[in-house]
Amino acid sequence: QVQTVEPGGGLVQPGGSLTLSCAASGFTFSNYPMSWIRQAPAKALEWISGIDKDGGTIKYADSVKGRFTISRDNAKNMLYLQMNSLEPEDTAVYYCAPSTYYTTTDSYRYSPRDSWGQGTQVTVSS
């Protein structure tokens, strides 16, 4: 059973920084690309970043490009998201998920939601 646990959320002021982590289990982490996805209140899921299984082919949504950095440690089965210059619009529940990278579209598609963890709440507010 795929499990992801995403500790590290919390309340941060606008302009602040936060690092999220994702502990993966139940699958061979090093064999899968991974994504971070978020869902703001009353909004649809938003894919925000993806990373290939070897740490390459890193992609970001325009909404976070230049502010967020994705990384992974395959030896520890961990995925990370360093978030800088946070804005109130970044307030959301953040999830990590195994993904597929499609070379034809140069994009990531995340796995079905039933394989995700509960996510972690990030609130950006003064």
Coordinates of C-alpha atoms in Angstrom, one line a residue:
Q1 CA 0.0 0.0 0.0
V2 CA 1.4 3.4 -1.0
Q3 CA 1.7 5.8 1.8
T4 CA 3.0 9.3 2.0
V5 CA 3.3 11.4 5.1
E6 CA 3.9 15.1 4.8
P7 CA 4.9 16.8 8.0
G8 CA 6.3 20.3 8.0
G9 CA 3.4 22.5 7.4
G10 CA 2.3 25.4 9.6
L11 CA 1.6 29.1 9.8
V12 CA 4.1 31.5 8.2
Q13 CA 4.0 35.2 7.5
P14 CA 4.0 36.5 3.9
G15 CA 7.6 36.6 2.6
G16 CA 8.6 33.8 4.9
S17 CA 10.0 30.3 4.1
L18 CA 9.0 26.8 4.9
T19 CA 10.3 23.4 4.0
L20 CA 7.9 20.5 3.5
S21 CA 9.0 16.9 3.6
C22 CA 7.3 13.7 2.4
A23 CA 8.1 10.2 3.7
A24 CA 7.1 7.6 1.2
S25 CA 6.5 3.9 1.8
G26 CA 4.8 0.9 0.3
F27 CA 6.5 1.3 -3.1
T28 CA 10.0 1.5 -4.5
F29 CA 10.5 5.2 -4.1
S30 CA 13.6 5.4 -6.3
N31 CA 11.7 3.9 -9.2
Y32 CA 9.1 6.7 -9.4
P33 CA 9.0 10.3 -10.4
M34 CA 7.3 12.4 -7.7
S35 CA 5.1 15.5 -7.6
W36 CA 3.9 18.0 -5.1
I37 CA 0.3 19.0 -5.5
R38 CA -1.8 21.5 -3.4
Q39 CA -5.4 22.3 -2.9
A40 CA -6.5 25.7 -1.7
P41 CA -9.8 26.2 0.0
A42 CA -12.7 25.8 -2.4
K43 CA -10.3 25.3 -5.3
A44 CA -9.3 22.4 -7.5
L45 CA -6.1 20.5 -7.1
E46 CA -3.1 22.2 -8.5
W47 CA 0.1 20.4 -9.6
I48 CA 3.0 22.6 -8.5
S49 CA 6.2 20.6 -9.1
G50 CA 7.6 17.3 -10.3
I51 CA 11.0 15.6 -10.2
D52 CA 12.2 12.5 -12.0
K53 CA 13.2 9.3 -10.2
D54 CA 16.9 10.3 -10.3
G55 CA 16.4 13.9 -9.3
G56 CA 16.4 15.3 -12.8
T57 CA 13.8 16.7 -15.1
I58 CA 12.5 19.2 -12.5
K59 CA 9.4 21.1 -13.4
Y60 CA 7.4 23.8 -11.7
A61 CA 4.1 25.5 -12.2
D62 CA 4.3 29.1 -13.2
S63 CA 2.7 30.0 -9.9
V64 CA 5.7 28.8 -7.9
K65 CA 8.6 29.0 -10.3
G66 CA 11.5 30.9 -8.9
R67 CA 10.2 30.6 -5.3
F68 CA 9.9 26.8 -4.6
T69 CA 12.6 24.1 -5.0
I70 CA 11.8 20.4 -5.1
S71 CA 14.4 17.8 -4.2
R72 CA 14.5 14.1 -3.2
D73 CA 16.7 11.7 -1.2
N74 CA 16.3 8.2 -2.6
A75 CA 18.4 6.7 0.2
K76 CA 15.9 8.0 2.7
N77 CA 12.7 7.7 0.6
M78 CA 12.1 11.4 1.1
L79 CA 10.8 14.1 -1.0
Y80 CA 11.2 17.8 -0.1
L81 CA 9.8 21.2 -1.1
Q82 CA 11.6 24.3 -0.1
M83 CA 9.2 27.3 -0.2
N84 CA 10.5 30.8 -0.2
S85 CA 8.8 34.2 -0.6
L86 CA 5.5 32.7 0.5
E87 CA 2.3 34.6 -0.4
P88 CA -1.2 34.3 1.0
E89 CA -2.1 32.7 -2.3
D90 CA 0.1 29.7 -1.3
T91 CA -2.2 28.8 1.5
A92 CA -3.4 25.3 0.8
V93 CA -3.1 21.7 1.8
Y94 CA 0.1 20.2 0.2
Y95 CA 0.4 16.6 -0.9
C96 CA 3.1 14.5 -2.4
A97 CA 2.4 11.7 -4.9
P98 CA 4.1 9.2 -7.1
S99 CA 3.8 10.4 -10.6
T100 CA 4.5 9.6 -14.3
Y101 CA 6.7 11.8 -16.5
Y102 CA 5.5 12.1 -20.1
T103 CA 8.3 13.0 -22.5
T104 CA 5.8 13.7 -25.3
T105 CA 4.3 16.6 -23.3
D106 CA 7.3 17.2 -21.0
S107 CA 5.0 17.1 -18.0
Y108 CA 4.1 15.1 -14.9
R109 CA 0.8 13.4 -14.1
Y110 CA 0.2 12.4 -10.5
S111 CA -1.2 9.1 -9.3
P112 CA -4.8 8.7 -8.2
R113 CA -5.6 10.5 -5.0
D114 CA -6.4 7.3 -3.0
S115 CA -2.6 6.7 -2.9
W116 CA -1.8 9.9 -1.2
G117 CA -1.4 10.8 2.4
Q118 CA -3.5 13.3 4.3
G119 CA -1.4 16.2 3.3
T120 CA -0.1 19.1 5.4
Q121 CA -1.7 22.5 5.9
V122 CA 0.3 25.6 4.9
T123 CA -1.2 28.9 5.9
V124 CA 0.4 32.1 4.9
S125 CA -0.9 35.0 6.8
S126 CA 0.1 38.0 8.9

